[in-house]
mmCIF file of C-alpha atoms and ligand atoms in Angstrom:
data_model
loop_
_atom_site.group_PDB
_atom_site.id
_atom_site.type_symbol
_atom_site.label_atom_id
_atom_site.label_comp_id
_atom_site.label_asym_id
_atom_site.label_seq_id
_atom_site.Cartn_x
_atom_site.Cartn_y
_atom_site.Cartn_z
ATOM 1 C CA UNK A 1 7.674 -10.691 48.711
ATOM 2 C CA UNK A 2 8.426 -12.270 52.047
ATOM 3 C CA UNK A 3 8.945 -9.648 54.733
ATOM 4 C CA UNK A 4 12.533 -9.989 55.964
ATOM 5 C CA UNK A 5 13.094 -10.888 59.660
ATOM 6 C CA UNK A 6 16.256 -10.089 61.569
ATOM 7 C CA UNK A 7 16.384 -11.460 65.288
ATOM 8 C CA UNK A 8 19.099 -11.015 67.807
ATOM 9 C CA UNK A 9 19.727 -14.057 70.052
ATOM 10 C CA UNK A 10 21.471 -12.647 73.000
ATOM 11 C CA UNK A 11 22.249 -16.296 74.400
ATOM 12 C CA UNK A 12 23.547 -16.192 77.956
ATOM 13 C CA UNK A 13 24.810 -12.701 77.879
ATOM 14 C CA UNK A 14 24.366 -9.262 79.286
ATOM 15 C CA UNK A 15 23.173 -8.061 82.741
ATOM 16 C CA UNK A 16 19.824 -6.345 83.459
ATOM 17 C CA UNK A 17 21.123 -2.878 82.929
ATOM 18 C CA UNK A 18 22.938 -3.948 79.741
ATOM 19 C CA UNK A 19 19.923 -5.825 78.218
ATOM 20 C CA UNK A 20 17.580 -2.897 79.097
ATOM 21 C CA UNK A 21 19.752 -0.457 77.410
ATOM 22 C CA UNK A 22 20.336 -2.591 74.174
ATOM 23 C CA UNK A 23 16.474 -3.318 73.955
ATOM 24 C CA UNK A 24 15.791 0.592 74.164
ATOM 25 C CA UNK A 25 18.348 1.476 71.781
ATOM 26 C CA UNK A 26 16.899 -1.184 69.271
ATOM 27 C CA UNK A 27 13.353 -0.086 69.971
ATOM 28 C CA UNK A 28 14.289 3.513 69.348
ATOM 29 C CA UNK A 29 16.311 3.186 66.277
ATOM 30 C CA UNK A 30 15.225 0.097 64.316
ATOM 31 C CA UNK A 31 13.463 0.863 61.127
ATOM 32 C CA UNK A 32 10.877 -1.950 61.158
ATOM 33 C CA UNK A 33 8.005 -0.870 59.146
ATOM 34 C CA UNK A 34 8.953 -3.123 56.237
ATOM 35 C CA UNK A 35 10.979 -5.736 58.232
ATOM 36 C CA UNK A 36 10.391 -7.783 61.262
ATOM 37 C CA UNK A 37 12.929 -7.050 64.001
ATOM 38 C CA UNK A 38 13.122 -9.360 67.158
ATOM 39 C CA UNK A 39 15.302 -9.702 70.207
ATOM 40 C CA UNK A 40 15.712 -12.672 72.395
ATOM 41 C CA UNK A 41 17.174 -11.930 75.896
ATOM 42 C CA UNK A 42 17.694 -14.551 78.616
ATOM 43 C CA UNK A 43 14.574 -15.542 80.456
ATOM 44 C CA UNK A 44 15.305 -13.363 83.537
ATOM 45 C CA UNK A 45 15.346 -10.193 81.463
ATOM 46 C CA UNK A 46 12.254 -10.999 79.325
ATOM 47 C CA UNK A 47 10.073 -8.734 81.494
ATOM 48 C CA UNK A 48 12.512 -5.707 81.192
ATOM 49 C CA UNK A 49 13.013 -6.141 77.461
ATOM 50 C CA UNK A 50 9.191 -6.696 76.975
ATOM 51 C CA UNK A 51 8.515 -3.530 78.729
ATOM 52 C CA UNK A 52 11.091 -1.488 76.654
ATOM 53 C CA UNK A 53 9.453 -3.026 73.452
ATOM 54 C CA UNK A 54 5.925 -2.613 74.471
ATOM 55 C CA UNK A 55 3.904 -1.165 71.749
ATOM 56 C CA UNK A 56 6.881 -0.712 69.386
ATOM 57 C CA UNK A 57 6.223 -3.857 67.118
ATOM 58 C CA UNK A 58 9.634 -5.164 67.867
ATOM 59 C CA UNK A 59 9.381 -8.794 68.647
ATOM 60 C CA UNK A 60 10.452 -10.180 71.953
ATOM 61 C CA UNK A 61 11.283 -13.842 71.905
ATOM 62 C CA UNK A 62 12.369 -16.403 74.751
ATOM 63 C CA UNK A 63 15.395 -18.620 73.717
ATOM 64 C CA UNK A 64 13.562 -21.768 74.702
ATOM 65 C CA UNK A 65 10.599 -22.989 76.607
ATOM 66 C CA UNK A 66 9.098 -26.331 77.885
ATOM 67 C CA UNK A 67 6.229 -28.226 76.361
ATOM 68 C CA UNK A 68 3.890 -28.522 79.537
ATOM 69 C CA UNK A 69 1.753 -25.615 80.523
ATOM 70 C CA UNK A 70 2.514 -26.071 84.381
ATOM 71 C CA UNK A 71 3.423 -28.360 86.912
ATOM 72 C CA UNK A 72 6.377 -30.154 88.567
ATOM 73 C CA UNK A 73 9.202 -29.320 86.065
ATOM 74 C CA UNK A 74 11.701 -27.512 88.317
ATOM 75 C CA UNK A 75 13.620 -24.978 86.294
ATOM 76 C CA UNK A 76 11.393 -24.920 83.256
ATOM 77 C CA UNK A 77 9.392 -22.207 81.774
ATOM 78 C CA UNK A 78 6.136 -22.799 79.782
ATOM 79 C CA UNK A 79 4.855 -21.166 76.636
ATOM 80 C CA UNK A 80 2.116 -19.613 78.750
ATOM 81 C CA UNK A 81 4.548 -18.012 80.862
ATOM 82 C CA UNK A 82 6.509 -16.686 77.950
ATOM 83 C CA UNK A 83 3.316 -15.017 76.584
ATOM 84 C CA UNK A 84 2.340 -13.718 80.117
ATOM 85 C CA UNK A 85 5.658 -11.908 80.375
ATOM 86 C CA UNK A 86 5.034 -10.070 77.260
ATOM 87 C CA UNK A 87 6.912 -12.068 74.573
ATOM 88 C CA UNK A 88 5.186 -13.052 71.357
ATOM 89 C CA UNK A 89 7.845 -15.512 70.063
ATOM 90 C CA UNK A 90 10.142 -18.285 71.168
ATOM 91 C CA UNK A 91 13.253 -19.812 69.554
ATOM 92 C CA UNK A 92 13.276 -23.551 69.593
ATOM 93 C CA UNK A 93 15.739 -26.175 68.561
ATOM 94 C CA UNK A 94 18.833 -23.809 68.581
ATOM 95 C CA UNK A 95 21.837 -25.966 67.966
ATOM 96 C CA UNK A 96 23.193 -25.189 71.497
ATOM 97 C CA UNK A 97 19.832 -26.654 72.915
ATOM 98 C CA UNK A 98 20.345 -29.662 70.777
ATOM 99 C CA UNK A 99 24.122 -30.129 71.084
ATOM 100 C CA UNK A 100 24.971 -28.770 74.508
ATOM 101 C CA UNK A 101 21.732 -29.592 76.492
ATOM 102 C CA UNK A 102 20.799 -32.724 74.533
ATOM 103 C CA UNK A 103 17.414 -31.782 73.149
ATOM 104 C CA UNK A 104 15.951 -34.461 70.592
ATOM 105 C CA UNK A 105 13.877 -33.836 67.438
ATOM 106 C CA UNK A 106 10.947 -35.385 69.402
ATOM 107 C CA UNK A 107 11.356 -32.871 72.358
ATOM 108 C CA UNK A 108 11.780 -29.979 69.953
ATOM 109 C CA UNK A 109 8.615 -31.117 68.117
ATOM 110 C CA UNK A 110 6.633 -31.237 71.373
ATOM 111 C CA UNK A 111 7.855 -27.609 72.175
ATOM 112 C CA UNK A 112 7.088 -26.411 68.664
ATOM 113 C CA UNK A 113 3.343 -27.764 68.910
ATOM 114 C CA UNK A 114 2.912 -26.656 72.415
ATOM 115 C CA UNK A 115 4.189 -23.198 71.663
ATOM 116 C CA UNK A 116 1.970 -22.798 68.568
ATOM 117 C CA UNK A 117 -1.017 -24.119 70.463
ATOM 118 C CA UNK A 118 -0.353 -21.401 73.197
ATOM 119 C CA UNK A 119 -0.369 -18.620 70.725
ATOM 120 C CA UNK A 120 3.424 -18.059 70.366
ATOM 121 C CA UNK A 121 5.265 -17.434 67.177
ATOM 122 C CA UNK A 122 8.113 -20.006 66.644
ATOM 123 C CA UNK A 123 11.452 -19.538 65.264
ATOM 124 C CA UNK A 124 12.608 -23.148 64.542
ATOM 125 C CA UNK A 125 16.453 -23.696 64.056
ATOM 126 C CA UNK A 126 18.040 -26.423 61.823
ATOM 127 C CA UNK A 127 21.538 -27.162 60.648
ATOM 128 C CA UNK A 128 24.270 -29.555 60.354
ATOM 129 C CA UNK A 129 27.566 -29.784 62.334
ATOM 130 C CA UNK A 130 30.876 -29.957 60.562
ATOM 131 C CA UNK A 131 31.269 -33.629 60.807
ATOM 132 C CA UNK A 132 27.803 -33.979 59.147
ATOM 133 C CA UNK A 133 28.755 -31.658 56.461
ATOM 134 C CA UNK A 134 31.977 -33.282 55.637
ATOM 135 C CA UNK A 135 30.263 -36.682 55.777
ATOM 136 C CA UNK A 136 27.906 -35.430 53.046
ATOM 137 C CA UNK A 137 24.808 -35.562 55.344
ATOM 138 C CA UNK A 138 23.841 -31.766 55.308
ATOM 139 C CA UNK A 139 20.600 -32.301 53.484
ATOM 140 C CA UNK A 140 19.553 -35.365 55.448
ATOM 141 C CA UNK A 141 20.218 -33.696 58.807
ATOM 142 C CA UNK A 142 18.380 -30.477 57.664
ATOM 143 C CA UNK A 143 15.599 -32.610 56.244
ATOM 144 C CA UNK A 144 15.222 -34.367 59.599
ATOM 145 C CA UNK A 145 15.250 -31.391 61.723
ATOM 146 C CA UNK A 146 12.467 -29.879 59.337
ATOM 147 C CA UNK A 147 10.359 -33.054 59.027
ATOM 148 C CA UNK A 148 10.639 -33.954 62.775
ATOM 149 C CA UNK A 149 10.330 -30.500 64.065
ATOM 150 C CA UNK A 150 7.241 -29.801 62.123
ATOM 151 C CA UNK A 151 5.517 -33.098 62.566
ATOM 152 C CA UNK A 152 1.799 -32.471 63.328
ATOM 153 C CA UNK A 153 2.045 -28.728 62.519
ATOM 154 C CA UNK A 154 -0.832 -27.449 60.132
ATOM 155 C CA UNK A 155 -0.462 -25.357 57.086
ATOM 156 C CA UNK A 156 -2.569 -22.603 58.877
ATOM 157 C CA UNK A 157 -0.114 -22.646 61.935
ATOM 158 C CA UNK A 158 2.847 -22.279 59.535
ATOM 159 C CA UNK A 159 1.985 -18.431 59.439
ATOM 160 C CA UNK A 160 3.491 -18.378 62.769
ATOM 161 C CA UNK A 161 6.579 -20.129 61.961
ATOM 162 C CA UNK A 162 10.074 -19.015 60.849
ATOM 163 C CA UNK A 163 12.727 -21.382 60.094
ATOM 164 C CA UNK A 164 16.390 -20.602 60.823
ATOM 165 C CA UNK A 165 19.136 -22.281 59.021
ATOM 166 C CA UNK A 166 22.234 -22.199 61.338
ATOM 167 C CA UNK A 167 25.146 -24.497 60.243
ATOM 168 C CA UNK A 168 26.570 -25.461 63.677
ATOM 169 C CA UNK A 169 30.173 -24.934 62.296
ATOM 170 C CA UNK A 170 29.361 -21.312 61.454
ATOM 171 C CA UNK A 171 27.928 -20.466 65.014
ATOM 172 C CA UNK A 172 30.091 -18.265 67.068
ATOM 173 C CA UNK A 173 33.275 -19.301 64.962
ATOM 174 C CA UNK A 174 33.582 -16.294 62.765
ATOM 175 C CA UNK A 175 33.244 -18.756 59.944
ATOM 176 C CA UNK A 176 30.152 -17.642 57.890
ATOM 177 C CA UNK A 177 28.770 -19.912 55.365
ATOM 178 C CA UNK A 178 29.336 -18.545 51.985
ATOM 179 C CA UNK A 179 26.202 -16.905 50.438
ATOM 180 C CA UNK A 180 26.164 -19.747 47.993
ATOM 181 C CA UNK A 181 26.469 -22.399 50.611
ATOM 182 C CA UNK A 182 23.708 -20.822 52.529
ATOM 183 C CA UNK A 183 21.393 -20.352 49.521
ATOM 184 C CA UNK A 184 21.976 -24.020 48.548
ATOM 185 C CA UNK A 185 20.426 -25.222 51.806
ATOM 186 C CA UNK A 186 17.555 -22.682 51.856
ATOM 187 C CA UNK A 187 16.730 -23.742 48.466
ATOM 188 C CA UNK A 188 16.626 -27.303 49.626
ATOM 189 C CA UNK A 189 14.517 -26.472 52.653
ATOM 190 C CA UNK A 190 11.773 -24.606 50.874
ATOM 191 C CA UNK A 191 10.683 -27.483 48.495
ATOM 192 C CA UNK A 192 10.749 -29.687 51.437
ATOM 193 C CA UNK A 193 8.252 -27.467 53.041
ATOM 194 C CA UNK A 194 6.368 -27.600 49.992
ATOM 195 C CA UNK A 195 6.180 -31.362 50.003
ATOM 196 C CA UNK A 196 5.256 -31.332 53.684
ATOM 197 C CA UNK A 197 2.716 -28.525 53.844
ATOM 198 C CA UNK A 198 2.137 -27.240 50.258
ATOM 199 C CA UNK A 199 3.592 -24.809 47.845
ATOM 200 C CA UNK A 200 1.672 -21.571 49.239
ATOM 201 C CA UNK A 201 3.178 -22.370 52.774
ATOM 202 C CA UNK A 202 6.713 -22.986 51.222
ATOM 203 C CA UNK A 203 6.527 -19.797 49.267
ATOM 204 C CA UNK A 204 5.510 -17.749 52.213
ATOM 205 C CA UNK A 205 7.866 -19.310 54.975
ATOM 206 C CA UNK A 206 10.612 -17.109 55.949
ATOM 207 C CA UNK A 207 13.986 -18.821 56.316
ATOM 208 C CA UNK A 208 16.658 -17.079 58.326
ATOM 209 C CA UNK A 209 20.442 -17.695 58.013
ATOM 210 C CA UNK A 210 22.295 -17.664 61.165
ATOM 211 C CA UNK A 211 26.064 -18.301 61.938
ATOM 212 C CA UNK A 212 28.536 -15.500 62.413
ATOM 213 C CA UNK A 213 26.302 -12.998 60.578
ATOM 214 C CA UNK A 214 27.915 -9.388 60.877
ATOM 215 C CA UNK A 215 27.377 -6.023 59.410
ATOM 216 C CA UNK A 216 30.036 -6.559 56.723
ATOM 217 C CA UNK A 217 28.648 -9.854 55.498
ATOM 218 C CA UNK A 218 24.942 -9.348 55.652
ATOM 219 C CA UNK A 219 24.368 -7.600 52.425
ATOM 220 C CA UNK A 220 25.792 -10.689 50.376
ATOM 221 C CA UNK A 221 23.873 -13.263 52.474
ATOM 222 C CA UNK A 222 20.596 -11.290 52.449
ATOM 223 C CA UNK A 223 20.816 -10.850 48.655
ATOM 224 C CA UNK A 224 20.272 -14.542 48.009
ATOM 225 C CA UNK A 225 16.756 -15.148 46.907
ATOM 226 C CA UNK A 226 15.821 -17.826 49.633
ATOM 227 C CA UNK A 227 17.483 -16.088 52.587
ATOM 228 C CA UNK A 228 14.736 -14.014 54.155
ATOM 229 C CA UNK A 229 16.502 -12.660 57.269
ATOM 230 C CA UNK A 230 19.062 -13.404 59.971
ATOM 231 C CA UNK A 231 19.319 -14.912 63.353
ATOM 232 C CA UNK A 232 22.266 -13.111 64.830
ATOM 233 C CA UNK A 233 24.283 -14.022 67.985
ATOM 234 C CA UNK A 234 27.350 -12.181 68.872
ATOM 235 C CA UNK A 235 26.794 -9.281 66.574
ATOM 236 C CA UNK A 236 23.438 -8.688 68.198
ATOM 237 C CA UNK A 237 24.961 -7.668 71.508
ATOM 238 C CA UNK A 238 25.622 -4.114 70.449
ATOM 239 C CA UNK A 239 23.082 -1.841 69.183
ATOM 240 C CA UNK A 240 25.255 -0.361 66.387
ATOM 241 C CA UNK A 241 26.224 -3.637 64.856
ATOM 242 C CA UNK A 242 22.510 -5.169 65.045
ATOM 243 C CA UNK A 243 21.093 -2.047 63.623
ATOM 244 C CA UNK A 244 23.445 -1.950 60.780
ATOM 245 C CA UNK A 245 22.591 -5.583 60.027
ATOM 246 C CA UNK A 246 18.964 -4.681 59.990
ATOM 247 C CA UNK A 247 19.746 -1.779 57.677
ATOM 248 C CA UNK A 248 21.778 -3.838 55.389
ATOM 249 C CA UNK A 249 19.010 -6.391 55.209
ATOM 250 C CA UNK A 250 16.796 -3.654 54.145
ATOM 251 C CA UNK A 251 19.199 -2.654 51.472
ATOM 252 C CA UNK A 252 19.735 -6.167 50.034
ATOM 253 C CA UNK A 253 15.985 -6.669 49.831
ATOM 254 C CA UNK A 254 15.530 -3.324 47.998
ATOM 255 C CA UNK A 255 13.746 -1.569 51.059
ATOM 256 C CA UNK A 256 16.263 1.098 51.472
HETATM 257 P P1 PGA B 301 26.527 -16.241 66.115
HETATM 258 O O1 PGA B 301 25.329 -17.025 66.546
HETATM 259 O O2 PGA B 301 26.010 -15.077 65.148
HETATM 260 O O3 PGA B 301 27.243 -15.653 67.294
HETATM 261 O O4 PGA B 301 27.312 -17.052 65.007
HETATM 262 C C1 PGA B 301 24.145 -17.128 65.898
HETATM 263 C C2 PGA B 301 23.172 -18.037 66.430
HETATM 264 O O5 PGA B 301 23.441 -19.019 67.281
HETATM 265 O O6 PGA B 301 21.971 -17.787 66.585
#
């Protein structure tokens, strides 16, 4: 069985004291023996959150990074810096990076390759907008995100990659994809990974669902066979709701 993975994407929220308190509460209470748990604070709080998580096994992720190791790239942060500050993971290709900040598939692919080469684990996000879904282009868009995002990534490197299906219309909107809608896309992505990188890789890769995941819809979503965890935004900002999502995931996967 694939080990489920629940990660909190804190986006551009919280201050230093709040981030540290949330991290400490999660590290203290999260039952992560049989499940991966991660938290992705803003860059400026990575240091504090990594210190709170040190030695706990809870993953700390950056929400983005650049693809160069160093140099004249004002405002950017390299994969090496992310590692140096105590993180083991980076989220790449989030829809807010794609649609608000204008990141292209090609840039995201460069970031994926640079991050893996530096020794980071990657959570690669994919997902269609409402227009794309209504225009019948969901599979084509998800296929492009996976194909382009993973270009040049080896089967061996895939052990450090988690995919996150996040339909853009479900992010921060309170509109969750139904478990069936999410499962349908996950069940489309897995054979695609198989075609690109082989069946063992496809069978092993975790595919998280993200988009208005909350304590009360987690069980149903996580009960789907190809949904291996969650990437949680709003509901990850409070320890109670995030910890409940972790527990509900464990229950749905028969671990509790
Ligand atoms: P949401 O965000 O849970 O607030 O919808 C999910 C995400 O963007 O990762």
